[in-house]
Amino acid sequence: MDDRRRPGSHAPADRPQRITSPEQRQERPGRTMITTDHRVIRSWAERRGARPATMPGSVLDGVLGVLRFDFPGYGGAVLQRVGWDEWFATFDERGLTFLFQEQRPDGSTSNFNRLEHPVPGLR
């Protein structure tokens, strides 16, 4: 059993909370969650006005390169918007997981997100 602790904490180091449906909610503000569920990812992005995107020049032979979200007011002029189907096809083909937060620890909306290759036991 892993009993690593964060500095200054009395609780074991947090692992992301696994989310498998849009009906699930974070256990507490600031909790990082992980999913591969397309409905969860799309709902999270749309509630923030974010659109699926890629970096211009990263598309090779019609396959998306770098996957991103274009958030309103966050410099999306450098991003190329793409469709959800294309974005999710690339996400699935690469076997990625989506780490994200709904809220920061103070309860405000969080845009934190990161795409990663799965950690064993968390996919």
Coordinates of C-alpha atoms in Angstrom, one line a residue:
M1 CA 0.0 0.0 0.0
D2 CA 1.3 3.4 -0.9
D3 CA 1.4 5.7 2.1
R4 CA 3.3 8.7 0.7
R5 CA 2.2 11.9 2.2
R6 CA 2.3 15.4 0.9
P7 CA 4.6 17.8 2.8
G8 CA 2.6 19.3 5.7
S9 CA -0.3 16.8 5.2
H10 CA -1.5 14.1 7.4
A11 CA -3.4 12.3 4.6
P12 CA -1.9 9.9 2.0
A13 CA -1.0 11.5 -1.3
D14 CA -4.1 12.0 -3.3
R15 CA -4.8 9.9 -6.4
P16 CA -7.1 11.3 -8.9
Q17 CA -10.8 10.4 -8.4
R18 CA -12.0 8.2 -11.2
I19 CA -15.1 9.5 -13.0
T20 CA -17.0 7.2 -15.3
S21 CA -20.2 9.2 -16.0
P22 CA -21.4 12.8 -16.2
E23 CA -23.6 12.2 -13.1
Q24 CA -20.6 11.7 -10.8
R25 CA -19.3 14.7 -8.9
Q26 CA -15.9 15.6 -7.4
E27 CA -15.5 14.5 -3.7
R28 CA -14.3 18.0 -2.7
P29 CA -13.3 21.3 -4.3
G30 CA -9.8 21.1 -5.8
R31 CA -9.9 17.3 -6.2
T32 CA -8.2 16.2 -9.4
M33 CA -10.3 13.7 -11.4
I34 CA -9.5 11.3 -14.2
T35 CA -11.6 9.9 -17.0
T36 CA -11.7 8.5 -20.5
D37 CA -15.5 9.0 -20.8
H38 CA -16.3 11.2 -23.8
R39 CA -19.5 12.5 -22.3
V40 CA -17.7 13.7 -19.2
I41 CA -14.9 15.4 -21.2
R42 CA -17.3 17.1 -23.5
S43 CA -19.6 18.3 -20.8
W44 CA -16.7 19.7 -18.7
A45 CA -15.3 21.6 -21.8
E46 CA -18.7 22.9 -22.9
R47 CA -19.6 24.2 -19.4
R48 CA -16.4 26.4 -19.8
G49 CA -17.1 27.4 -23.4
A50 CA -14.1 25.5 -24.5
R51 CA -13.9 23.9 -27.9
P52 CA -11.7 21.0 -29.1
A53 CA -8.6 22.2 -30.9
T54 CA -5.1 21.3 -32.1
M55 CA -1.9 23.3 -32.6
P56 CA -1.5 24.5 -36.2
G57 CA 1.2 22.6 -38.0
S58 CA 0.9 19.6 -35.7
V59 CA -1.5 17.7 -38.1
L60 CA 0.4 15.1 -40.1
D61 CA -1.2 13.1 -42.9
G62 CA -4.6 14.2 -41.7
V63 CA -4.0 13.0 -38.1
L64 CA -4.3 15.5 -35.3
G65 CA -1.0 16.2 -33.5
V66 CA -1.3 18.1 -30.2
L67 CA -4.8 18.0 -28.6
R68 CA -5.9 21.1 -26.8
F69 CA -9.0 23.0 -25.7
D70 CA -9.7 26.5 -27.0
F71 CA -11.0 28.5 -24.0
P72 CA -12.7 31.8 -24.6
G73 CA -10.3 34.7 -23.7
Y74 CA -7.2 32.5 -23.4
G75 CA -5.2 33.2 -26.6
G76 CA -7.0 30.6 -28.8
A77 CA -6.0 32.6 -31.9
V78 CA -3.0 30.3 -32.1
L79 CA -5.2 27.2 -32.0
Q80 CA -7.0 25.5 -34.8
R81 CA -10.5 24.3 -33.9
V82 CA -11.5 20.8 -34.8
G83 CA -14.6 18.7 -34.5
W84 CA -15.4 16.6 -31.4
D85 CA -15.4 13.3 -33.4
E86 CA -11.9 14.0 -34.8
W87 CA -10.6 15.1 -31.4
F88 CA -12.0 12.0 -29.6
A89 CA -10.8 9.6 -32.4
T90 CA -7.3 10.9 -31.7
F91 CA -7.8 10.7 -27.9
D92 CA -8.9 7.1 -28.2
E93 CA -6.3 6.1 -30.7
R94 CA -3.5 7.3 -28.4
G95 CA -5.1 5.6 -25.3
L96 CA -5.1 8.9 -23.4
T97 CA -6.7 9.8 -20.1
F98 CA -8.1 13.2 -19.1
L99 CA -7.1 14.7 -15.8
F100 CA -9.2 17.7 -14.7
Q101 CA -10.8 19.7 -11.9
E102 CA -14.3 21.1 -11.6
Q103 CA -13.4 23.6 -8.9
R104 CA -10.3 25.0 -7.3
P105 CA -9.9 24.4 -3.5
D106 CA -11.5 27.8 -2.9
G107 CA -14.6 26.7 -4.8
S108 CA -14.1 28.8 -8.0
T109 CA -14.3 27.2 -11.4
S110 CA -11.1 25.5 -12.5
N111 CA -10.0 25.1 -16.1
F112 CA -7.2 22.7 -15.1
N113 CA -6.9 19.8 -17.5
R114 CA -4.1 17.6 -18.8
L115 CA -4.0 14.7 -21.3
E116 CA -1.8 11.8 -20.2
H117 CA -1.0 8.3 -21.1
P118 CA -2.8 6.2 -18.5
V119 CA -1.3 5.4 -15.1
P120 CA -1.7 1.6 -14.3
G121 CA -4.8 1.0 -12.2
L122 CA -6.4 4.5 -12.9
R123 CA -7.7 4.1 -16.5

